[in-house]
DNA sequence: AAATCGGGGAG
DNA sequence: CTCCCAGATTT
């Protein structure tokens, strides 16, 4: 049902006609402008591309003009867009078109993909918009739309996930109205099915969207797995009083270990004493730090430096967010696992 | 500060 | 094949 639902394309086409974009400067029949826009849009947003596009076609109105331009002039027209290999590839491709294709664009995606700077998705987009070919695109917007609609798990940068998405994209193609459908996918991804806070109320395929139905819009598509999990470091203070009790502090309600009793936390070993005096009104003599303890969370590593110390003199009365506890009582307290381990 | 984006090129 | 990069922009 999902992989071959004809209604998906029909709803998208109808939505695009009413709500999609129809007046972009590259929504023309000229393959040159379509190609140029697709390359510019590869890593750059529509709003940024428009002025560059207009300037570019003013300077280089067709393939022949671009092919005969100097590399410096092409780069100059590209300056500010970034990813300058796109401009160099564009220039090379224009010369290939003039020298090997009589200045005309080949129509098949398999031929278009031979041009430098044109990959599978860009080749399909050109073939669709310029020649009405029945081909699937898969850019970032489309990946997001399809991953959400079909509930495809995993990070789309992963080969397996990307293959699944390509397969799905091919299977959803309509038998007619390919240009409106393709434009609709792009428009939906950029205007409705946005990365954060998608406007699902305005979506034409919300009725059978897995992410929308399950409320999993923020989880699909899965984000890129962090290669290096961030490393954070804290100093946890093991403060004892004369009776051997340990000083604990209740953590703020939100954030890590929210609301749990925990050891006081310092930025570093040097600032610990002044922190205790200032914040808790106690004078603490600290011993040398104990060896670090590592604890791994889902999204970061935490290196804990345990810093033992003892209060000298009378203990000042504390507020309800802090307290002195006997080790036996600590057993029954809600403590973060690494803190509990530390206290043993 | 970290993620994003499609294609090319290196390994 | 599988990484890793380019760069401006967004979060």
XYZ file of C-alpha atoms (C1' of nucleotides) in Angstrom:
366
model
C 0.000 0.000 0.000
C 2.681 2.470 0.926
C 5.179 1.697 -1.787
C 2.732 1.880 -4.660
C -0.036 4.143 -3.450
C -1.048 6.167 -6.515
C -2.802 8.654 -4.318
C 0.480 9.978 -2.983
C 1.458 11.434 -6.351
C -2.062 12.609 -7.141
C -2.364 14.500 -3.893
C 1.081 16.000 -4.323
C 0.351 17.167 -7.869
C -2.932 18.775 -6.804
C -1.230 20.443 -3.873
C 1.575 21.762 -6.046
C -0.850 23.320 -8.492
C -2.527 25.272 -5.729
C 0.250 25.990 -3.228
C 3.561 25.273 -4.953
C 5.904 27.683 -6.692
C 5.234 28.530 -10.296
C 7.198 31.713 -10.886
C 10.811 30.807 -10.204
C 13.132 32.180 -12.884
C 14.205 28.678 -13.894
C 10.675 27.367 -14.379
C 11.102 27.651 -18.133
C 11.601 25.265 -21.021
C 15.251 26.141 -21.620
C 17.373 23.146 -20.547
C 20.353 25.450 -20.021
C 18.555 27.451 -17.348
C 17.158 24.340 -15.752
C 20.605 22.759 -15.604
C 22.176 25.928 -14.233
C 19.529 26.264 -11.540
C 19.815 22.642 -10.474
C 23.574 22.934 -10.064
C 23.241 26.196 -8.131
C 20.546 24.655 -5.942
C 22.683 21.641 -5.071
C 24.066 23.160 -1.900
C 22.355 26.507 -1.807
C 18.860 27.655 -0.962
C 16.405 29.159 -3.416
C 16.493 32.651 -1.928
C 20.256 32.825 -2.199
C 20.367 31.341 -5.679
C 17.891 33.685 -7.404
C 20.098 36.807 -7.717
C 23.117 34.712 -8.718
C 21.036 32.881 -11.277
C 19.715 36.079 -12.831
C 23.155 37.608 -12.977
C 24.651 34.419 -14.407
C 22.209 34.099 -17.294
C 22.612 37.791 -18.034
C 26.340 37.296 -18.420
C 26.171 33.845 -20.014
C 22.769 33.581 -21.734
C 23.335 30.149 -23.276
C 25.630 27.125 -23.331
C 27.793 28.573 -26.085
C 28.369 31.800 -24.183
C 29.320 29.874 -21.076
C 31.586 27.490 -22.954
C 33.538 30.297 -24.547
C 33.874 32.356 -21.376
C 37.124 32.449 -19.463
C 37.369 30.412 -16.245
C 37.966 33.632 -14.345
C 34.741 35.183 -15.595
C 32.752 32.080 -14.656
C 34.292 31.975 -11.210
C 33.621 35.677 -10.785
C 29.924 35.156 -11.515
C 29.906 32.320 -8.992
C 31.779 34.238 -6.334
C 29.875 34.116 -3.063
C 27.899 30.968 -3.791
C 30.536 28.622 -2.407
C 31.522 25.137 -3.532
C 33.497 26.537 -6.414
C 34.149 23.162 -7.983
C 30.524 23.449 -9.102
C 31.487 26.445 -11.244
C 34.505 24.700 -12.714
C 32.436 21.605 -13.482
C 29.722 23.772 -15.002
C 32.248 25.377 -17.297
C 33.740 22.046 -18.341
C 30.279 20.611 -18.937
C 29.350 23.551 -21.164
C 32.426 22.890 -23.277
C 31.567 19.192 -23.463
C 28.062 20.075 -24.604
C 29.397 22.320 -27.352
C 32.159 19.987 -28.482
C 30.414 16.611 -28.208
C 26.693 17.304 -28.300
C 26.400 20.080 -30.849
C 25.559 22.551 -28.108
C 22.422 20.635 -27.159
C 21.540 18.761 -24.008
C 21.090 15.020 -24.121
C 17.653 14.056 -22.847
C 18.216 10.813 -20.985
C 19.296 10.891 -17.335
C 21.966 8.284 -18.157
C 23.509 10.722 -20.632
C 23.095 13.792 -18.459
C 24.862 12.112 -15.570
C 28.018 11.976 -17.693
C 28.328 15.740 -17.387
C 30.684 16.818 -14.622
C 28.761 18.182 -11.649
C 25.623 16.248 -12.560
C 24.871 13.274 -10.322
C 21.916 10.945 -10.202
C 19.475 13.373 -8.622
C 20.473 16.393 -10.683
C 20.360 14.376 -13.895
C 16.838 13.263 -13.055
C 15.737 16.799 -12.225
C 17.006 18.138 -15.546
C 15.439 15.269 -17.479
C 12.119 15.809 -15.707
C 11.859 19.574 -16.003
C 13.438 19.992 -19.426
C 12.221 16.844 -21.186
C 9.383 15.396 -19.130
C 11.290 12.198 -18.398
C 9.825 9.866 -15.788
C 12.747 9.887 -13.360
C 13.102 10.157 -9.618
C 15.024 12.836 -7.778
C 16.363 12.437 -4.264
C 17.725 15.612 -2.767
C 17.761 16.557 0.901
C 14.182 17.791 0.909
C 12.874 14.672 -0.791
C 14.800 12.405 1.542
C 13.134 14.099 4.486
C 9.645 13.948 2.981
C 9.902 10.284 2.069
C 11.621 9.190 5.267
C 8.833 10.773 7.272
C 5.954 9.699 5.084
C 7.066 6.065 4.871
C 8.649 5.938 8.319
C 12.081 4.943 7.053
C 14.462 4.489 9.941
C 18.149 5.273 9.936
C 20.322 8.120 8.739
C 19.825 8.826 5.006
C 23.579 9.270 4.580
C 23.897 5.564 5.228
C 24.053 3.553 2.016
C 21.336 1.102 2.965
C 18.914 3.852 3.935
C 19.673 5.832 0.800
C 19.046 2.785 -1.378
C 15.693 2.282 0.298
C 14.812 5.910 -0.320
C 15.792 5.721 -3.989
C 13.652 2.618 -4.391
C 10.717 4.321 -2.743
C 11.203 7.476 -4.823
C 11.106 5.409 -8.015
C 8.042 3.480 -6.912
C 6.035 6.629 -6.153
C 6.495 8.223 -9.586
C 3.232 9.115 -11.339
C 2.570 7.973 -14.887
C 1.798 11.535 -15.906
C 2.359 15.010 -14.543
C 5.953 14.258 -13.642
C 7.108 17.887 -13.586
C 4.390 19.064 -11.221
C 4.960 16.028 -9.067
C 8.707 16.593 -8.860
C 8.289 20.292 -8.171
C 5.677 19.370 -5.563
C 8.111 17.117 -3.727
C 10.660 19.909 -3.621
C 8.138 22.542 -2.579
C 6.623 20.325 0.076
C 10.041 19.630 1.545
C 11.064 23.271 1.630
C 7.754 24.861 2.617
C 5.804 22.311 4.657
C 7.874 19.280 5.566
C 10.670 21.384 7.009
C 13.463 19.943 9.063
C 12.274 21.525 12.289
C 8.672 22.357 13.070
C 7.013 20.997 9.940
C 3.565 22.408 9.124
C 1.804 19.064 9.027
C -1.633 20.692 9.020
C -0.898 21.987 5.528
C 0.442 18.696 4.192
C -1.445 16.915 1.411
C -0.195 13.486 2.477
C -0.565 13.778 6.239
C -3.374 11.202 6.350
C -0.999 8.333 5.700
C 2.285 9.884 6.858
C 3.928 7.548 9.342
C 5.833 10.322 11.104
C 2.781 12.565 11.430
C 0.490 9.803 12.653
C 3.034 8.626 15.200
C 4.137 12.137 16.156
C 7.696 11.245 15.187
C 8.465 14.228 12.953
C 11.451 15.188 15.073
C 12.893 11.670 14.912
C 12.595 11.156 11.162
C 14.778 11.205 9.266
C 17.292 10.050 11.863
C 20.117 12.550 12.345
C 23.662 11.850 11.373
C 25.303 9.821 14.095
C 27.838 11.920 15.876
C 31.230 10.496 15.111
C 32.950 12.002 18.082
C 30.622 12.224 21.010
C 31.310 15.482 22.808
C 33.460 15.199 25.870
C 32.430 17.065 28.974
C 34.285 17.353 32.204
C 33.098 18.054 35.711
C 34.584 18.017 39.171
C 32.296 16.420 41.738
C 32.908 17.363 45.349
C 32.949 14.639 48.016
C 32.635 16.791 51.113
C 32.524 15.105 54.528
C 31.821 16.648 57.889
C 33.272 15.655 61.256
C 30.585 12.970 61.668
C 31.419 11.419 58.344
C 28.304 12.645 56.594
C 28.372 13.608 52.943
C 27.130 16.872 51.488
C 24.571 16.593 48.692
C 22.752 19.108 46.566
C 19.487 18.715 44.700
C 19.955 19.332 40.991
C 17.791 21.752 39.016
C 14.518 20.195 37.786
C 15.463 20.346 34.101
C 18.552 19.077 32.327
C 20.869 16.252 33.145
C 19.952 14.331 36.298
C 17.037 16.739 36.769
C 15.693 16.807 40.319
C 18.037 14.108 41.621
C 20.272 14.487 44.624
C 23.872 14.720 43.522
C 27.310 15.868 44.554
C 28.125 19.551 44.212
C 29.649 20.307 40.849
C 32.632 22.552 40.169
C 34.286 23.739 36.962
C 37.729 22.634 38.086
C 39.650 21.609 41.169
C 41.057 25.093 41.772
C 37.709 26.846 42.002
C 36.160 24.259 44.300
C 37.037 25.872 47.618
C 35.844 29.328 46.676
C 32.646 27.875 45.235
C 31.862 26.122 48.515
C 32.524 29.225 50.561
C 30.526 31.457 48.291
C 27.612 29.208 47.476
C 27.200 26.968 50.497
C 28.891 29.042 53.181
C 31.258 26.277 54.214
C 35.015 26.218 54.433
C 36.340 23.031 52.908
C 39.864 21.654 52.922
C 40.269 19.631 49.749
C 42.556 16.671 49.300
C 44.208 15.878 45.975
C 41.684 14.722 43.357
C 40.978 11.020 42.856
C 41.469 9.431 39.428
C 38.873 10.409 36.824
C 35.776 8.299 36.359
C 34.239 8.152 32.887
C 30.535 7.912 32.269
C 28.929 7.747 28.833
C 25.531 9.189 28.026
C 23.629 8.856 24.767
C 24.936 12.160 23.526
C 28.196 12.809 25.352
C 30.982 11.430 27.492
C 31.393 12.780 30.948
C 34.762 12.745 32.669
C 34.280 13.062 36.402
C 37.079 14.180 38.665
C 36.176 13.238 42.243
C 37.516 15.797 44.672
C 37.410 14.713 48.337
C 37.360 17.304 51.077
C 36.385 17.933 54.682
C 34.694 20.867 56.365
C 36.485 22.507 59.246
C 34.442 24.039 61.988
C 30.711 24.191 62.417
C 28.433 23.416 59.542
C 26.258 26.312 58.498
C 22.533 25.662 58.168
C 21.648 24.878 54.597
C 18.591 25.500 52.457
C 16.210 22.746 51.350
C 18.196 22.160 48.187
C 21.216 20.923 50.097
C 21.829 18.577 52.981
C 24.167 16.340 54.927
C 23.518 12.642 54.625
C 24.828 9.508 56.292
C 26.130 6.979 53.828
C 23.474 4.476 54.942
C 20.687 6.961 54.167
C 22.134 7.663 50.750
C 21.196 4.137 49.676
C 17.527 5.128 49.676
C 18.036 8.435 47.906
C 17.472 9.020 44.203
C 21.008 9.395 42.929
C 22.520 9.343 39.437
C 24.175 5.989 38.817
C 27.740 7.303 38.448
C 27.366 9.354 41.631
C 26.134 6.310 43.516
C 29.112 4.340 42.248
C 31.423 7.131 43.270
C 30.168 7.070 46.839
C 31.116 3.425 47.321
C 29.207 24.982 18.034
C 27.243 21.695 14.986
C 24.387 20.106 11.202
C 23.160 20.685 6.520
C 23.431 20.145 1.374
C 24.864 16.657 -3.863
C 28.816 15.373 -6.200
C 33.742 14.355 -6.794
C 37.807 12.298 -5.585
C 40.847 9.792 -2.595
C 41.766 5.635 -0.274
C 32.918 0.181 -2.320
C 33.342 3.766 1.894
C 34.924 7.908 3.826
C 35.842 12.839 3.597
C 35.639 17.357 1.750
C 33.901 21.943 0.174
C 31.650 26.756 2.324
C 27.777 29.428 3.275
C 23.814 29.198 5.957
C 20.764 27.644 9.643
C 19.762 26.061 14.166
